[in-house]
Tab-separated table of C-alpha atoms in Angstrom:
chain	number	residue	atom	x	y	z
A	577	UNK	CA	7.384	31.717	-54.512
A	578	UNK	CA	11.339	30.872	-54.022
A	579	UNK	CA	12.086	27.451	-54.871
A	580	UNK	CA	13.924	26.361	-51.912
A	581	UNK	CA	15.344	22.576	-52.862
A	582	UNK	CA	18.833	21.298	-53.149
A	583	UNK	CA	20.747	23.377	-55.677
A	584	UNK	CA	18.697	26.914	-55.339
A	585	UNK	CA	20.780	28.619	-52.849
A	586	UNK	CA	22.892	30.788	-55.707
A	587	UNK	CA	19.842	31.601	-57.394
A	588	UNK	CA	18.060	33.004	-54.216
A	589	UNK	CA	21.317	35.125	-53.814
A	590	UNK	CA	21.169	36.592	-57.229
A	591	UNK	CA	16.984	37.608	-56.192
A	592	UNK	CA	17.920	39.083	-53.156
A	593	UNK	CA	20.702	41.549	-54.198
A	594	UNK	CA	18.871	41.967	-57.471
A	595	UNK	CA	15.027	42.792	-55.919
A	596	UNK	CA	15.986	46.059	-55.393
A	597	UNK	CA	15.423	46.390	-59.649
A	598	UNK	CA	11.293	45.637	-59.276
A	599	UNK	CA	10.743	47.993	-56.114
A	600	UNK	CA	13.187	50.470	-58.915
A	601	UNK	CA	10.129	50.297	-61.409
A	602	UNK	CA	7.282	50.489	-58.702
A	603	UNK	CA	8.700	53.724	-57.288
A	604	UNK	CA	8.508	55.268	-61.055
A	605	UNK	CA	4.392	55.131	-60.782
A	606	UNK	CA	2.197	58.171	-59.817
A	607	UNK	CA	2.437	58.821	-55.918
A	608	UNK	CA	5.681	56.569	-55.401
A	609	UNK	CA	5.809	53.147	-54.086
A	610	UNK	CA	2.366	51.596	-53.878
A	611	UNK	CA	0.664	50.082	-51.083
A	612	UNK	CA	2.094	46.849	-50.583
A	613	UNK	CA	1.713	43.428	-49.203
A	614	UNK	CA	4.728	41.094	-49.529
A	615	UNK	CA	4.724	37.800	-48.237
A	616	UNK	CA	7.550	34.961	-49.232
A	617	UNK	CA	6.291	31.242	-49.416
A	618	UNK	CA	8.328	28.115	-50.741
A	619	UNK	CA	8.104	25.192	-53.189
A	620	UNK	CA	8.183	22.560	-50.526
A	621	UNK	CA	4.788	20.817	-50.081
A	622	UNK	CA	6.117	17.406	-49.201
A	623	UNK	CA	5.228	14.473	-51.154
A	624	UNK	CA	1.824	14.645	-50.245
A	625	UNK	CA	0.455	13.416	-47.092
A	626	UNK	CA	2.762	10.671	-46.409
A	627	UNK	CA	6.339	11.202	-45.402
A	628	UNK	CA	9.192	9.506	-47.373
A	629	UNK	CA	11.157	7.410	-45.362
A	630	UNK	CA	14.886	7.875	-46.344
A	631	UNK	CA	14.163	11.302	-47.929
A	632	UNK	CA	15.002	14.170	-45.528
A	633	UNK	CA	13.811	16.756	-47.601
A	634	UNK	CA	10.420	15.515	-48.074
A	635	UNK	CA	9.991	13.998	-44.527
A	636	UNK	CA	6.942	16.475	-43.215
A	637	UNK	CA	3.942	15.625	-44.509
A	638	UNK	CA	2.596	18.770	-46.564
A	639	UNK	CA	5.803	20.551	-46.163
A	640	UNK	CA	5.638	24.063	-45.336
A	641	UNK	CA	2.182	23.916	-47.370
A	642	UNK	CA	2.261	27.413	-48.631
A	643	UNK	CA	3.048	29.175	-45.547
A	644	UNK	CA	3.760	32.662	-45.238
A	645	UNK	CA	7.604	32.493	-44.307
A	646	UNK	CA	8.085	35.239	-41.872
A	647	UNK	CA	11.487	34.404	-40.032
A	648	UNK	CA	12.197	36.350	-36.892
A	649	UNK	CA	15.303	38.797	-36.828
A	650	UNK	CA	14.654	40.276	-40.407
A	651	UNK	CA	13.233	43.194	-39.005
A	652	UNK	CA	9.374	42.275	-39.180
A	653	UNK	CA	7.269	43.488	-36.312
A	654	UNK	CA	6.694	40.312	-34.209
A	655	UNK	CA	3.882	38.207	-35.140
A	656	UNK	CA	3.724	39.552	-38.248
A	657	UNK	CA	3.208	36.736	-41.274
A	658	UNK	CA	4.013	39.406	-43.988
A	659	UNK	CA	5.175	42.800	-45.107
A	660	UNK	CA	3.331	45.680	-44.981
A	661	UNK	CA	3.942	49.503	-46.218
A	662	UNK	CA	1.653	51.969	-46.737
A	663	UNK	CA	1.631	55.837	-47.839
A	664	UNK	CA	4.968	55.486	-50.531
A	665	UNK	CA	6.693	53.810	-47.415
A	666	UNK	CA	6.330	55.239	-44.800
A	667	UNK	CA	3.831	53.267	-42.683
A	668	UNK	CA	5.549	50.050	-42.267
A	669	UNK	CA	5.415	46.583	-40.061
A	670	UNK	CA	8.902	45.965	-40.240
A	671	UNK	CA	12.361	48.468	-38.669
A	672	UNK	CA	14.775	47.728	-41.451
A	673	UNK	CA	14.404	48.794	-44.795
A	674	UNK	CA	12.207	47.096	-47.740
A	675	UNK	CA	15.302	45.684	-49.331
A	676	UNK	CA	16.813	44.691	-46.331
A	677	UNK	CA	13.647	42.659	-45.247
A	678	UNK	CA	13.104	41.122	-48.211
A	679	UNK	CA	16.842	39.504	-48.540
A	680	UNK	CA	16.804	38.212	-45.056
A	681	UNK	CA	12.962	36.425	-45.478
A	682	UNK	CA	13.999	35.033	-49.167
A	683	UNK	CA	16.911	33.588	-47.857
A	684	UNK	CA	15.087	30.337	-47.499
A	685	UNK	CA	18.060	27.714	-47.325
A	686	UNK	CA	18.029	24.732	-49.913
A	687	UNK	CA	16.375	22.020	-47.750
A	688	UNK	CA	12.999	21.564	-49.047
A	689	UNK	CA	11.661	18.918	-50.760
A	690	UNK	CA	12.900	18.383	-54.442
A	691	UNK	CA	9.269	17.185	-55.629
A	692	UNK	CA	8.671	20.739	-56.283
A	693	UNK	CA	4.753	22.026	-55.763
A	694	UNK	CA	5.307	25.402	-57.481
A	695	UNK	CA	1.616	26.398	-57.913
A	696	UNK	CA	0.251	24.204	-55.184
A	697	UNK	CA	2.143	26.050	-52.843
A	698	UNK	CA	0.786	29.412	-54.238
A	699	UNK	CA	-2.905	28.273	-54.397
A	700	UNK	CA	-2.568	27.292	-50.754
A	701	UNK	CA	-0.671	30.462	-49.878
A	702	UNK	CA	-3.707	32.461	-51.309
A	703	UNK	CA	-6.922	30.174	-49.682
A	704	UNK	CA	-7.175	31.650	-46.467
A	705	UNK	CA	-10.090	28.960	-45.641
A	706	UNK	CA	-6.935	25.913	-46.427
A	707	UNK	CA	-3.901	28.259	-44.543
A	708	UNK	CA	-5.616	30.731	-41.852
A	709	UNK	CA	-2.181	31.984	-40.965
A	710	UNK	CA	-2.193	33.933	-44.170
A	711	UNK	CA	-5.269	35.631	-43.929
A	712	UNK	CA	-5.274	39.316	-44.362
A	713	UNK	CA	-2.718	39.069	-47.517
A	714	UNK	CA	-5.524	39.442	-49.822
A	715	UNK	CA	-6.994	42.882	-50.620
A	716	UNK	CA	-10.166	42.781	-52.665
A	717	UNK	CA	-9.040	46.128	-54.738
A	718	UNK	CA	-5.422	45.258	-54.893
A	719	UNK	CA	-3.448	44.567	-57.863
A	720	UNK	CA	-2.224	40.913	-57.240
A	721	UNK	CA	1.271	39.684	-58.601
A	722	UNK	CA	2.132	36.171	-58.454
A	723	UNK	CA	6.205	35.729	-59.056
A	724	UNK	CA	8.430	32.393	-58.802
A	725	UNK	CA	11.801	31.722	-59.045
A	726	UNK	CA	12.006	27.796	-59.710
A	727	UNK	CA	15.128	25.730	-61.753
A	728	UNK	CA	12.518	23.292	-61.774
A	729	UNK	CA	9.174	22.358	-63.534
A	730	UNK	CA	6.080	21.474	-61.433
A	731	UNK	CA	5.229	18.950	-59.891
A	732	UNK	CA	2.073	19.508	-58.050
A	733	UNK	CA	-0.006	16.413	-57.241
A	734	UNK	CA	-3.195	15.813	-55.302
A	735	UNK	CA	-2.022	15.162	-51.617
A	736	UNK	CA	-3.633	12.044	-51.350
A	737	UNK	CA	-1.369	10.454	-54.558
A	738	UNK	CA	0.928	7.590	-54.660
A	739	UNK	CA	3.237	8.968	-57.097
A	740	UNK	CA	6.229	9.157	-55.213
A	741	UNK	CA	6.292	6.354	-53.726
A	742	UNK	CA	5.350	4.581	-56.599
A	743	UNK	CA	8.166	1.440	-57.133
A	744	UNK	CA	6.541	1.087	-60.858
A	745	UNK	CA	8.979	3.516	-61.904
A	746	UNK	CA	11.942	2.371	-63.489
A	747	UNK	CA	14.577	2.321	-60.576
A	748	UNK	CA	17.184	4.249	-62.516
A	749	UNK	CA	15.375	6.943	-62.895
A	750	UNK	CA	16.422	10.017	-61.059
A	751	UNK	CA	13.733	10.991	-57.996
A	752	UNK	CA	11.790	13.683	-59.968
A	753	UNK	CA	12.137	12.678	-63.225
A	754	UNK	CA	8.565	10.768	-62.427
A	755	UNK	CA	7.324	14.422	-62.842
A	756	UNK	CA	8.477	14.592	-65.950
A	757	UNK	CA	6.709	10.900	-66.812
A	758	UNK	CA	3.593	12.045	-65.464
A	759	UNK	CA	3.489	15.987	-66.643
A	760	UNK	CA	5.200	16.322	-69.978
A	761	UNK	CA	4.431	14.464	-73.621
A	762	UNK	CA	6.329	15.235	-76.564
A	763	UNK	CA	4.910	14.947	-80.130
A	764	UNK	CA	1.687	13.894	-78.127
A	765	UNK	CA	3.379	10.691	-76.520
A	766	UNK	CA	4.314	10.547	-73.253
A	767	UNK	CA	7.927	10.713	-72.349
A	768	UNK	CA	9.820	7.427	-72.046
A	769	UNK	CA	12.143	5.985	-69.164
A	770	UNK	CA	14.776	5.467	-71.449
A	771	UNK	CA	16.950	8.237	-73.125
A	772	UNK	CA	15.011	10.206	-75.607
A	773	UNK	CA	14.896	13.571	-77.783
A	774	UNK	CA	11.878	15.979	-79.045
A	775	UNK	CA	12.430	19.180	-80.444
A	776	UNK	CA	11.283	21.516	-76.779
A	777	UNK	CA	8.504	23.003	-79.189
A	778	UNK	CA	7.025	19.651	-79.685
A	779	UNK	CA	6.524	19.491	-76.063
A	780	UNK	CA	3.571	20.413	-73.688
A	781	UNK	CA	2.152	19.760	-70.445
A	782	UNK	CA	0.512	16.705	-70.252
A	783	UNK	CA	-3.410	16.693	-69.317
A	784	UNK	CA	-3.944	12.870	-68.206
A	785	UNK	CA	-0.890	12.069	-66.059
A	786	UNK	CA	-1.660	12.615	-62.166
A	787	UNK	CA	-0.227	16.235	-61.819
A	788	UNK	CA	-2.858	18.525	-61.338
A	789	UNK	CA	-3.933	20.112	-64.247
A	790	UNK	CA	-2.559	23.474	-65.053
A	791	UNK	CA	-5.689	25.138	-66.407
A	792	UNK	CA	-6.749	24.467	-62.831
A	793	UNK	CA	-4.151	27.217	-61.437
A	794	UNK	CA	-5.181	29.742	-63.964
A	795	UNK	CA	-8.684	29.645	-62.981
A	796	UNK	CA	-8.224	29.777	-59.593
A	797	UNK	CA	-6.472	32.705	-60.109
A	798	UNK	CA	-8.851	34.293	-62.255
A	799	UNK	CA	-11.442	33.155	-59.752
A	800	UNK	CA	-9.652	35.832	-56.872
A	801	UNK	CA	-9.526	38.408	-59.652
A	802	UNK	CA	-12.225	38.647	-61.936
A	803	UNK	CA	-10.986	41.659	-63.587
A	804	UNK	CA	-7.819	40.962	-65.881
A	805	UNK	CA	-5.908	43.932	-64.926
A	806	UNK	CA	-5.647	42.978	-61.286
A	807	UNK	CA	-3.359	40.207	-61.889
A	808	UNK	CA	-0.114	39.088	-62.775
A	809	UNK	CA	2.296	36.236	-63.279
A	810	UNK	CA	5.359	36.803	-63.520
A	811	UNK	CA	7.826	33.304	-63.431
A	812	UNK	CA	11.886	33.032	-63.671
A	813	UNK	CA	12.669	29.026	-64.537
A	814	UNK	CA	13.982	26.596	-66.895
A	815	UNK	CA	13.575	28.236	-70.462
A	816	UNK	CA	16.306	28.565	-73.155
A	817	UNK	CA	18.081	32.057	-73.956
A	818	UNK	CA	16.560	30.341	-78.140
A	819	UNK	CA	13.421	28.286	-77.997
A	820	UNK	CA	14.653	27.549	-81.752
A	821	UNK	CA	16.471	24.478	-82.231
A	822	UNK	CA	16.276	24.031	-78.290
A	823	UNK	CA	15.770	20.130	-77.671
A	824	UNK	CA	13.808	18.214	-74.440
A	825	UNK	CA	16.596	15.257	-73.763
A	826	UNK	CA	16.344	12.663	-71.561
A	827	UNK	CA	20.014	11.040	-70.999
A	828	UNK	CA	21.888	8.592	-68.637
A	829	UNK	CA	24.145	10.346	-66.194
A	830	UNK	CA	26.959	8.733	-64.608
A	831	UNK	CA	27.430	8.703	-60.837
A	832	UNK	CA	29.402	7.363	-58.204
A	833	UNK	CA	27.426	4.193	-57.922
A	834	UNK	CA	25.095	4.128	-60.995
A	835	UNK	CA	23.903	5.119	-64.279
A	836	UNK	CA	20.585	7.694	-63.783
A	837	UNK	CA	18.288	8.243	-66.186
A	838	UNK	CA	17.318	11.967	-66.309
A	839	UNK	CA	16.309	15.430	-68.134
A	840	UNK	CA	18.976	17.349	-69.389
A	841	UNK	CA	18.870	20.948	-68.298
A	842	UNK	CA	17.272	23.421	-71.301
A	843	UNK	CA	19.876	26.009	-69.980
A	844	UNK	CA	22.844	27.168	-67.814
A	845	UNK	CA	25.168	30.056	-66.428
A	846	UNK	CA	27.602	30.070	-63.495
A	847	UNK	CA	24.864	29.960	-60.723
A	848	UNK	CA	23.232	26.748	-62.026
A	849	UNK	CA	21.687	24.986	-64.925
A	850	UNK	CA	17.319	24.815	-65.166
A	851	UNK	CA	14.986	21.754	-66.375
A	852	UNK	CA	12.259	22.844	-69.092
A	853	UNK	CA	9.465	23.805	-67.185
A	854	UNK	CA	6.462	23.098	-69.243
A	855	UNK	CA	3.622	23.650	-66.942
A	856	UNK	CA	5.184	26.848	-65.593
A	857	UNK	CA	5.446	28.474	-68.732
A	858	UNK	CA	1.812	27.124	-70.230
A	859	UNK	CA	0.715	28.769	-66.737
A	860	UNK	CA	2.248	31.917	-67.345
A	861	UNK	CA	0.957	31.483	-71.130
A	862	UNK	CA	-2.474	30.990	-69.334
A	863	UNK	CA	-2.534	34.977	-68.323
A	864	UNK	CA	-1.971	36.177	-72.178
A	865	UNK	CA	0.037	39.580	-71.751
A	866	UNK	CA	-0.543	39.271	-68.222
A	867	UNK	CA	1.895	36.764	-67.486
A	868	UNK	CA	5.598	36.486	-68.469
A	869	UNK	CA	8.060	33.875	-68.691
A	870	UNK	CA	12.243	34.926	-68.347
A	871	UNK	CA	15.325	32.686	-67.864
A	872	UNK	CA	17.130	32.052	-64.640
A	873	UNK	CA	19.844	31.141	-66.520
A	874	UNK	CA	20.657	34.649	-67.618
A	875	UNK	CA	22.723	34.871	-64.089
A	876	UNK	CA	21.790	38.529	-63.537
A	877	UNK	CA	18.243	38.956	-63.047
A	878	UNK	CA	17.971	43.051	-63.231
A	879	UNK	CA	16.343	42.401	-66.541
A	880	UNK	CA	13.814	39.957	-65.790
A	881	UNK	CA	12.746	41.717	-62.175
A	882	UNK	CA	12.762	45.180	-64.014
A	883	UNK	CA	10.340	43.689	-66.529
A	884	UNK	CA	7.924	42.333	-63.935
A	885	UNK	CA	8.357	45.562	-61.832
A	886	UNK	CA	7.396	47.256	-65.192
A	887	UNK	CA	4.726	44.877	-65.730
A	888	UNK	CA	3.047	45.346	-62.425
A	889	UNK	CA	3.244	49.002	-62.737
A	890	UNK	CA	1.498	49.118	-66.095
A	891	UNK	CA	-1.148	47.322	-65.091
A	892	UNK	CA	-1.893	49.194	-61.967
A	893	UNK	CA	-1.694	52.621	-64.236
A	894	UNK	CA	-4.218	51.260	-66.383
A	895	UNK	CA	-6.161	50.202	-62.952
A	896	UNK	CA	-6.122	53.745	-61.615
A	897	UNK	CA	-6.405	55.445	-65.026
A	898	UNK	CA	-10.285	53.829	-65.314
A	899	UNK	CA	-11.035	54.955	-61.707
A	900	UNK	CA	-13.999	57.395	-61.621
């Protein structure tokens, strides 16, 4: 899942030159390269089933609703919705190489909607009944591994909600800081329209606002995979390089035409600055030692793809190590 909203387009550079260091740690397992299925969706589910007028990002109603993004010319065998390889690579759906496929399809562009639907996006991605143009991804034996690169928390709310166009909101604040009304509390209050300061480990998901709840994601999940082992989450997003002493600040922001009242980022580097992400890490938190949590502020991700590549592969070991 590559967020794809205004301000991602560095970061999806830095994956695609950088994948290469998970398919590294795959490779290492017994046999080579595993079978794989690799399919590419976005963070853009729209705003719901209405389309905003004046927002051209989150015009489409549903967005690309968790649709396999398989864009022709990057080598995939036409019609195909996702990767394929088979026998340590050698029986592939695509005429390029792995690495070269993947950095063309992840190249998703920065125009999707900025009310970012993170884990909506996945759960429809995975429900072949809700997206039939995905079926086939899902393998009932497979090891599944769920990653997301996201400078955003999420925001995913039923489709039928009237949260962004809600006018209640105070009309300073920035567009998706309403996510952060509806999904966050600090010190077990929810977080004011007005500039304000927690310590970040005083602050959770919320479970009453009108975002979906998060333990709802983790049990889908562990509703396609009964068994532990077979799953993963692995999720690169707004987390400080110290959770100690790291602060959740809301502040007024001078623009060209107004004050705006929003969250400060939790981190930065030269390819962007991140918002906390709350409900992305307490979903990744959600999968014990199954599910991990790095930085995309750390610029280079070699480190954080090599530990999910590392990840995966340990967990498929210990899959094929209990096999009869």
């Amino acid at each position: 899942m590559i967020d794809n909203s205004s301000g991602m387009g560095q970061e999806q550079d830095v994956l695609r030159r950088k994948f290469p260091a998970l398919l590294d740690a795959l490779k290492q397992l017994p046999g080579g390269l595993p079978d794989l299925h690799v399919a590419i969706i976005s963070s853009d589910v729209g705003a719901g089933n209405q389309a905003i007028p004046g927002a051209a990002s989150c015009n489409a109603a549903g967005g690309d609703r968790g649709i396999f993004q398989a864009k022709p010319d990057c080598g995939l065998n036409e019609g195909a919705p996702f990767v394929r390889s088979y026998d340590n690579g050698t029986q592939n759906n695509f005429t390029r190489s792995l690495e070269e496929v993947f950095s063309c399809l992840a190249k998703l562009g920065v125009e999707g909607c900025g009310w970012e639907h993170q884990l909506e996006s996945m759960r429809l991605a995975l429900s072949p009944t809700l997206t039939p143009s995905n079926a086939g991804f899902l393998r009932p034996a497979a090891h599944l591994a769920v990653v997301m690169l996201t400078d955003e928390d999420d925001c995913s709310a039923p489709a039928d909600s009237d949260l962004f166009v809600d006018s209640s909101f105070d009309a300073r604040l920035a567009g998706s800081f309403r996510c952060n009304v509806e999904g966050h509390i600090c010190n077990g209050m929810p977080i004011p329209q007005s500039e304000f300061s927690a310590p970040l480990q005083s602050c959770v998901p919320s479970e009453d606002g009108r975002l979906i709840n998060v333990k709802e994601y983790s049990d889908f999940l562990k509703r396609l995979k009964p068994d532990p082992a077979r799953v993963t989450v692995s999720i690169i997003t707004g987390v400080p390089a110290t959770p100690q002493g790291a602060r959740y600040s809301v502040k007024k922001f001078q623009t060209a035409d107004s004050d705006v009242i929003d969250v400060d980022a939790i981190c930065s580097s030269e390819v962007g600055a991140a918002a906390p992400a709350l409900r992305l890490k307490a979903f990744a938190e959600s999968l014990g030692s199954n599910g991990t949590i790095d930085s995309i502020c750390t610029g280079d991700l070699t480190l954080a793809l090599t530990r999910i590549g590392n990840l995966v592969a340990d967990r498929m070991k210990t899959a094929l190590s209990c096999q009869p």
